Short mmCIF file of C-alpha atoms in Angstrom, two decimals:
data_model
loop_
_atom_site.label_atom_id
_atom_site.label_comp_id
_atom_site.label_asym_id
_atom_site.label_seq_id
_atom_site.Cartn_x
_atom_site.Cartn_y
_atom_site.Cartn_z
CA MET A 1 -5.09 16.85 1.65
CA GLY A 2 -1.98 16.32 -0.36
CA LEU A 3 1.75 16.39 0.34
CA SER A 4 3.45 19.20 -1.48
CA ASN A 5 6.04 18.76 -4.19
CA GLY A 6 9.43 20.46 -4.33
CA THR A 7 11.94 19.97 -1.50
CA GLY A 8 9.43 19.91 1.32
CA GLU A 9 8.14 16.38 1.00
CA GLU A 10 9.71 15.06 4.24
CA THR A 11 8.57 18.19 6.15
CA MET A 12 5.02 17.56 4.87
CA MET A 13 5.04 13.97 5.96
CA THR A 14 6.23 15.06 9.37
CA ASP A 15 3.36 17.58 9.51
CA PHE A 16 0.91 14.89 8.46
CA LEU A 17 2.15 12.53 11.13
CA ARG A 18 1.84 15.34 13.75
CA LYS A 19 -1.77 15.95 12.75
CA SER A 20 -2.41 12.23 12.92
CA GLY A 21 -1.31 12.16 16.56
CA GLY A 22 2.20 10.93 15.94
CA VAL A 23 1.21 7.61 14.26
CA ALA A 24 -0.73 7.50 11.00
CA VAL A 25 -2.98 4.54 10.29
CA ILE A 26 -2.82 2.81 6.88
CA ASP A 27 -5.84 0.76 5.62
CA GLY A 28 -5.85 -3.03 5.42
CA GLY A 29 -6.24 -5.66 2.77
CA LEU A 30 -8.18 -4.69 -0.22
CA ALA A 31 -8.41 -7.81 -2.44
CA THR A 32 -9.37 -10.11 0.37
CA GLU A 33 -11.96 -7.71 1.53
CA LEU A 34 -13.41 -7.41 -1.95
CA GLU A 35 -13.62 -11.20 -2.04
CA ARG A 36 -15.40 -11.24 1.29
CA HIS A 37 -18.02 -8.96 -0.30
CA GLY A 38 -18.49 -11.48 -3.09
CA ALA A 39 -16.01 -10.30 -5.79
CA ASP A 40 -14.39 -13.01 -7.90
CA LEU A 41 -10.64 -12.03 -8.23
CA ASN A 42 -9.48 -15.27 -9.93
CA ASP A 43 -7.86 -13.19 -12.68
CA PRO A 44 -4.36 -11.96 -13.59
CA LEU A 45 -5.65 -8.38 -12.82
CA TRP A 46 -6.55 -9.44 -9.25
CA SER A 47 -8.15 -6.54 -7.33
CA ALA A 48 -7.79 -4.36 -10.40
CA LYS A 49 -10.44 -6.53 -12.05
CA CYS A 50 -12.98 -4.66 -9.83
CA LEU A 51 -12.13 -1.39 -11.58
CA LEU A 52 -13.82 -2.99 -14.57
CA THR A 53 -16.66 -4.74 -12.82
CA SER A 54 -17.32 -3.46 -9.33
CA SER A 55 -16.20 0.18 -8.81
CA ASN A 56 -18.91 0.76 -6.24
CA LEU A 57 -17.61 -2.12 -4.24
CA VAL A 58 -14.08 -0.70 -4.26
CA ARG A 59 -15.47 2.66 -3.11
CA GLN A 60 -17.30 0.89 -0.32
CA VAL A 61 -14.23 -0.89 0.91
CA HIS A 62 -12.31 2.39 1.00
CA LEU A 63 -15.16 3.88 2.98
CA ASP A 64 -15.18 0.94 5.39
CA TYR A 65 -11.56 1.58 6.12
CA LEU A 66 -11.99 5.32 6.61
CA GLU A 67 -14.84 4.61 8.99
CA ALA A 68 -12.56 2.15 10.84
CA GLY A 69 -10.09 4.99 11.36
CA ALA A 70 -7.59 4.81 8.46
CA ASP A 71 -5.75 7.98 7.64
CA ILE A 72 -4.34 6.62 4.35
CA ILE A 73 -6.23 4.65 1.72
CA ILE A 74 -4.36 2.75 -0.97
CA THR A 75 -5.81 2.59 -4.53
CA ALA A 76 -6.90 -0.66 -6.22
CA SER A 77 -3.99 -0.34 -8.71
CA TYR A 78 -1.50 -2.80 -7.21
CA GLN A 79 -1.96 -5.22 -10.09
CA ALA A 80 -3.27 -2.59 -12.53
CA THR A 81 -0.68 -2.15 -15.19
CA ILE A 82 -1.07 -0.76 -18.76
CA GLN A 83 0.54 -3.93 -20.04
CA GLY A 84 -1.90 -6.14 -18.04
CA PHE A 85 -4.97 -4.28 -19.35
CA LYS A 86 -3.68 -4.40 -22.95
CA ALA A 87 -3.18 -8.16 -22.64
CA LYS A 88 -6.96 -8.21 -21.89
CA GLY A 89 -7.66 -6.42 -25.12
CA PHE A 90 -7.93 -2.83 -23.98
CA SER A 91 -6.34 0.08 -25.77
CA GLU A 92 -3.54 2.19 -24.26
CA GLU A 93 -6.10 5.05 -23.70
CA GLU A 94 -8.56 2.67 -22.00
CA SER A 95 -5.80 1.17 -19.81
CA GLU A 96 -4.68 4.62 -18.66
CA ALA A 97 -8.32 5.53 -17.93
CA MET A 98 -8.69 2.57 -15.61
CA LEU A 99 -5.54 3.51 -13.71
CA LYS A 100 -7.00 6.99 -13.33
CA LYS A 101 -10.23 5.43 -12.19
CA SER A 102 -8.50 3.75 -9.26
CA VAL A 103 -7.44 7.15 -7.92
CA ASP A 104 -10.84 8.72 -8.72
CA ILE A 105 -12.63 6.04 -6.72
CA ALA A 106 -10.40 6.58 -3.68
CA ARG A 107 -10.73 10.30 -3.85
CA GLU A 108 -14.57 9.95 -4.15
CA ALA A 109 -14.59 7.77 -1.04
CA ARG A 110 -12.67 10.44 0.87
CA GLU A 111 -15.21 13.09 -0.21
CA VAL A 112 -18.20 10.89 0.75
CA TYR A 113 -16.48 10.26 4.10
CA TYR A 114 -15.92 13.94 4.73
CA GLU A 115 -19.65 14.56 3.94
CA ARG A 116 -20.60 11.88 6.45
CA CYS A 117 -18.26 13.51 9.08
CA HIS A 118 -19.85 16.83 8.45
CA GLU A 119 -23.37 15.43 8.83
CA SER A 120 -22.56 13.45 12.02
CA SER A 121 -23.13 14.97 15.41
CA THR A 122 -20.40 12.72 16.94
CA ASP A 123 -16.90 11.50 16.11
CA TYR A 124 -17.64 7.97 17.22
CA THR A 125 -20.91 6.18 16.46
CA ASP A 126 -22.63 3.47 18.64
CA ASP A 127 -21.83 0.84 15.90
CA GLY A 128 -18.10 1.54 16.06
CA LYS A 129 -17.66 3.86 13.12
CA ILE A 130 -15.21 6.76 13.35
CA LEU A 131 -16.58 9.92 11.66
CA LYS A 132 -13.84 12.34 12.58
CA HIS A 133 -12.70 14.97 10.02
CA ARG A 134 -8.91 14.60 9.71
CA PRO A 135 -6.24 14.74 7.03
CA ILE A 136 -6.60 11.74 4.74
CA LEU A 137 -4.15 10.74 2.00
CA VAL A 138 -4.80 8.73 -1.16
CA ALA A 139 -1.73 6.57 -1.92
CA GLY A 140 -1.45 5.34 -5.54
CA SER A 141 -0.44 1.72 -5.39
CA VAL A 142 2.29 0.40 -7.62
CA GLY A 143 2.88 -3.35 -7.40
CA SER A 144 6.11 -4.93 -8.63
CA TYR A 145 6.83 -6.34 -11.93
CA GLY A 146 6.36 -9.72 -10.29
CA ALA A 147 2.81 -8.77 -9.39
CA TYR A 148 2.05 -8.14 -13.06
CA LEU A 149 3.44 -11.56 -13.92
CA ALA A 150 0.78 -13.02 -11.52
CA ASP A 151 3.02 -16.05 -10.93
CA GLY A 152 3.92 -15.37 -7.32
CA SER A 153 7.34 -13.85 -8.18
CA GLU A 154 6.61 -10.76 -6.08
CA TYR A 155 7.06 -13.30 -3.20
CA SER A 156 10.42 -14.54 -4.58
CA GLY A 157 11.90 -11.50 -6.34
CA ASP A 158 13.41 -13.79 -8.99
CA TYR A 159 13.02 -12.09 -12.34
CA GLY A 160 15.77 -14.04 -14.05
CA ASP A 161 19.41 -13.16 -14.85
CA LYS A 162 18.60 -11.02 -17.85
CA MET A 163 16.47 -8.49 -15.96
CA ASN A 164 17.85 -4.94 -15.83
CA ILE A 165 16.99 -1.53 -14.44
CA GLU A 166 16.11 0.03 -17.82
CA PHE A 167 13.46 -2.66 -18.50
CA LEU A 168 11.85 -2.09 -15.16
CA LYS A 169 11.87 1.70 -15.51
CA ASN A 170 10.27 1.41 -18.90
CA PHE A 171 7.69 -1.09 -17.52
CA HIS A 172 6.62 1.19 -14.67
CA ARG A 173 7.13 4.70 -16.05
CA ARG A 174 3.82 5.57 -17.67
CA ARG A 175 1.87 3.84 -14.98
CA VAL A 176 3.45 5.95 -12.27
CA GLN A 177 2.91 9.08 -14.39
CA VAL A 178 -0.82 8.36 -14.77
CA LEU A 179 -1.27 7.86 -10.98
CA VAL A 180 0.45 11.14 -10.33
CA GLU A 181 -1.54 13.00 -13.01
CA SER A 182 -4.81 11.51 -11.56
CA GLY A 183 -4.37 13.25 -8.29
CA ALA A 184 -2.89 10.73 -5.88
CA ASP A 185 -1.24 12.37 -2.88
CA LEU A 186 1.74 10.02 -2.94
CA ILE A 187 2.88 6.86 -4.68
CA ALA A 188 3.04 3.57 -2.67
CA PHE A 189 5.66 1.32 -4.17
CA GLU A 190 4.51 -1.91 -2.46
CA THR A 191 5.80 -5.38 -1.83
CA VAL A 192 9.23 -4.47 -3.44
CA PRO A 193 10.92 -7.82 -3.73
CA ASN A 194 14.55 -6.95 -4.72
CA LYS A 195 17.18 -4.34 -4.80
CA LEU A 196 17.06 -3.91 -8.56
CA GLU A 197 13.46 -2.79 -8.59
CA ALA A 198 13.98 -0.48 -5.70
CA GLN A 199 16.78 1.17 -7.67
CA ALA A 200 14.56 1.40 -10.78
CA TYR A 201 11.84 3.18 -8.69
CA ALA A 202 14.36 5.65 -7.17
CA GLU A 203 15.59 6.51 -10.63
CA LEU A 204 12.04 6.97 -11.94
CA LEU A 205 11.21 9.38 -9.12
CA GLU A 206 14.10 11.56 -10.28
CA GLU A 207 12.47 11.91 -13.66
CA GLY A 208 10.17 14.81 -12.67
CA ILE A 209 7.65 12.99 -10.49
CA ASN A 210 6.15 15.86 -8.44
CA ILE A 211 4.69 13.99 -5.50
CA PRO A 212 6.37 11.95 -2.78
CA ALA A 213 6.52 8.22 -2.49
CA TRP A 214 7.05 5.43 -0.04
CA PHE A 215 9.00 2.22 -0.55
CA SER A 216 7.62 -0.90 1.19
CA PHE A 217 9.61 -4.22 1.01
CA ASN A 218 8.56 -7.70 1.90
CA SER A 219 10.49 -10.41 3.74
CA LYS A 220 10.05 -14.06 4.40
CA ASP A 221 12.96 -14.65 6.74
CA GLY A 222 12.92 -11.52 8.92
CA VAL A 223 16.34 -10.47 7.69
CA ASN A 224 16.47 -9.91 3.93
CA VAL A 225 13.83 -8.98 1.30
CA VAL A 226 12.25 -11.97 -0.38
CA SER A 227 14.88 -12.19 -3.16
CA GLY A 228 17.58 -12.63 -0.62
CA ASP A 229 18.90 -9.11 -1.13
CA SER A 230 19.93 -7.26 1.99
CA LEU A 231 17.05 -5.25 3.52
CA ILE A 232 19.54 -2.75 4.85
CA GLU A 233 20.94 -2.18 1.26
CA CYS A 234 17.39 -1.76 -0.03
CA ALA A 235 16.51 0.70 2.69
CA ARG A 236 19.67 2.72 1.85
CA ILE A 237 18.39 3.16 -1.70
CA ALA A 238 15.08 4.49 -0.31
CA ASP A 239 16.95 6.76 2.15
CA SER A 240 19.08 8.24 -0.63
CA CYS A 241 16.10 9.26 -2.76
CA GLN A 242 14.80 12.72 -1.89
CA LYS A 243 11.22 11.93 -3.07
CA VAL A 244 10.87 8.94 -0.65
CA VAL A 245 9.14 10.14 2.57
CA ALA A 246 8.78 6.80 4.26
CA VAL A 247 10.30 3.37 4.07
CA GLY A 248 9.17 0.08 5.54
CA ILE A 249 7.59 -3.39 5.22
CA ASN A 250 4.34 -4.87 3.99
CA CYS A 251 2.88 -8.29 3.26
CA THR A 252 5.21 -9.92 5.79
CA PRO A 253 4.26 -12.07 8.87
CA PRO A 254 3.82 -10.01 12.06
CA ARG A 255 6.44 -12.00 13.93
CA PHE A 256 9.23 -10.60 11.70
CA ILE A 257 8.29 -6.98 11.92
CA SER A 258 10.15 -5.81 15.09
CA GLY A 259 13.51 -6.99 13.84
CA LEU A 260 12.92 -5.54 10.36
CA ILE A 261 12.05 -2.09 11.83
CA GLN A 262 15.31 -2.16 13.79
CA SER A 263 17.26 -2.96 10.61
CA ILE A 264 15.63 -0.12 8.66
CA LYS A 265 16.28 2.38 11.56
CA LYS A 266 20.01 1.61 11.24
CA VAL A 267 20.23 3.35 7.86
CA THR A 268 17.45 5.95 7.70
CA THR A 269 15.84 8.65 9.77
CA LYS A 270 12.87 8.75 7.50
CA PRO A 271 9.50 7.59 8.97
CA VAL A 272 9.06 3.83 9.05
CA LEU A 273 5.87 2.30 7.84
CA ILE A 274 4.67 -1.22 8.51
CA TYR A 275 1.55 -3.02 7.25
CA PRO A 276 2.02 -6.75 7.64
CA ASN A 277 -0.28 -9.45 6.45
CA SER A 278 -2.19 -11.63 8.85
CA GLY A 279 0.74 -14.10 8.99
CA GLU A 280 -1.02 -16.55 6.68
CA THR A 281 0.91 -18.37 3.94
CA TYR A 282 0.27 -17.72 0.29
CA ASP A 283 0.33 -20.72 -2.05
CA ALA A 284 1.40 -19.35 -5.50
CA GLU A 285 0.49 -22.62 -7.14
CA ILE A 286 -3.13 -22.55 -6.31
CA LYS A 287 -3.19 -18.77 -5.90
CA GLN A 288 -4.88 -19.01 -2.45
CA TRP A 289 -4.08 -18.19 1.19
CA VAL A 290 -3.61 -21.23 3.33
CA LYS A 291 -6.22 -21.19 6.06
CA ASN A 292 -5.35 -21.33 9.73
CA THR A 293 -1.77 -20.18 9.24
CA GLY A 294 -2.23 -16.64 10.41
CA VAL A 295 -2.81 -14.80 13.71
CA PRO A 296 -6.14 -13.45 14.89
CA ASP A 297 -6.72 -9.72 15.15
CA VAL A 298 -6.19 -9.68 18.90
CA ASP A 299 -2.75 -11.11 18.49
CA PHE A 300 -1.92 -8.89 15.48
CA VAL A 301 -2.87 -5.78 17.34
CA SER A 302 -0.93 -6.82 20.45
CA TYR A 303 2.22 -6.16 18.47
CA VAL A 304 1.31 -2.60 17.40
CA ASN A 305 2.42 -0.54 20.30
CA LYS A 306 5.77 -2.41 20.48
CA TRP A 307 6.29 -1.60 16.77
CA CYS A 308 5.57 2.08 17.46
CA GLU A 309 7.86 2.08 20.48
CA ILE A 310 10.78 0.91 18.43
CA GLY A 311 10.23 3.29 15.54
CA ALA A 312 7.18 2.68 13.36
CA SER A 313 5.09 5.81 12.60
CA LEU A 314 2.74 4.56 9.95
CA VAL A 315 0.93 1.28 10.78
CA GLY A 316 -1.74 -0.72 9.00
CA GLY A 317 -2.47 -4.16 7.45
CA CYS A 318 -1.96 -5.99 4.21
CA CYS A 319 -3.41 -9.22 2.84
CA ARG A 320 -6.11 -10.92 5.01
CA THR A 321 -6.49 -7.95 7.38
CA THR A 322 -9.86 -6.20 7.53
CA PRO A 323 -11.59 -3.06 8.70
CA ASN A 324 -11.97 -4.75 12.07
CA THR A 325 -8.07 -5.03 12.23
CA ILE A 326 -7.74 -1.34 11.46
CA ARG A 327 -10.39 -0.41 14.02
CA ALA A 328 -8.55 -2.48 16.61
CA ILE A 329 -5.26 -0.81 15.76
CA CYS A 330 -6.79 2.64 16.20
CA ARG A 331 -8.25 1.57 19.64
CA THR A 332 -4.86 0.38 20.79
CA LEU A 333 -2.88 3.48 19.89
CA PRO A 334 -2.55 5.79 22.90
CA SER A 335 -3.03 8.84 20.67
CA ARG A 336 -6.38 7.51 19.47
CA ALA A 337 -7.73 5.91 22.58
#
């Protein structure tokens, strides 16, 4: 299922949410789940490394999330940039092919899942899998310029005083075009760390991109985005862009989410999406998550209905969340119980 182009993007998202029971479920952490399966992601390409080495593993993780109840799966392209692949010695053509592959893998997982649903005699299996035919979207992930730098600056939003919108538009343009051409249903601009990059994305979307998008910001203080820019101002940029069908927060500790939803709701009537991390702290120096700083699934999930009550209509998880987290979210939603 896709979301149509033209002027009906918001109507189509509303229809998708209605078919999802009022709240759509986004998948959970990809990179940390790949690592749990044995992938070595100690590389500037991060999860995108698996597009080169372990495409079957990426497909399996997508399937795990679908069988946990996710309605939206996000491609393994967060850190996949043409510039990043070329720095590894790949040609422009090879780099674009790997971006396309991220969408192909997710679409293949959706088809395999639909086949399993068709073959199953029940929507819910004894081992906890959900095999229920439903609308499923493939979201093409676009990480920030800071994610490409692989220096943790997507968690600070500090690109230096000389950074400008035209540079960021030129950096992201072809990557976004390839994800669109590859058949993604929408573009997920994730972990947007500052107002400048949000504006660059909004202007890019006006350049003839024919599928919708969502903007998802991150915060470390529960008030502003990580750069210190006003979340409300960033959300206004998303609200003003016709192609943006949802706006929200990802990769942010759960304890901040309620206040951030309320801030976003002040400036937009678009659907609000939230997919926090587990609450753990990321150490950019050693490129690792600090153990025992997060919340267990049972506490994470205890927030979910509150988030929906105050305005979230797309809910999932980011770093360090798992298919078990997503399964628990589905079980706690009244529309899915």
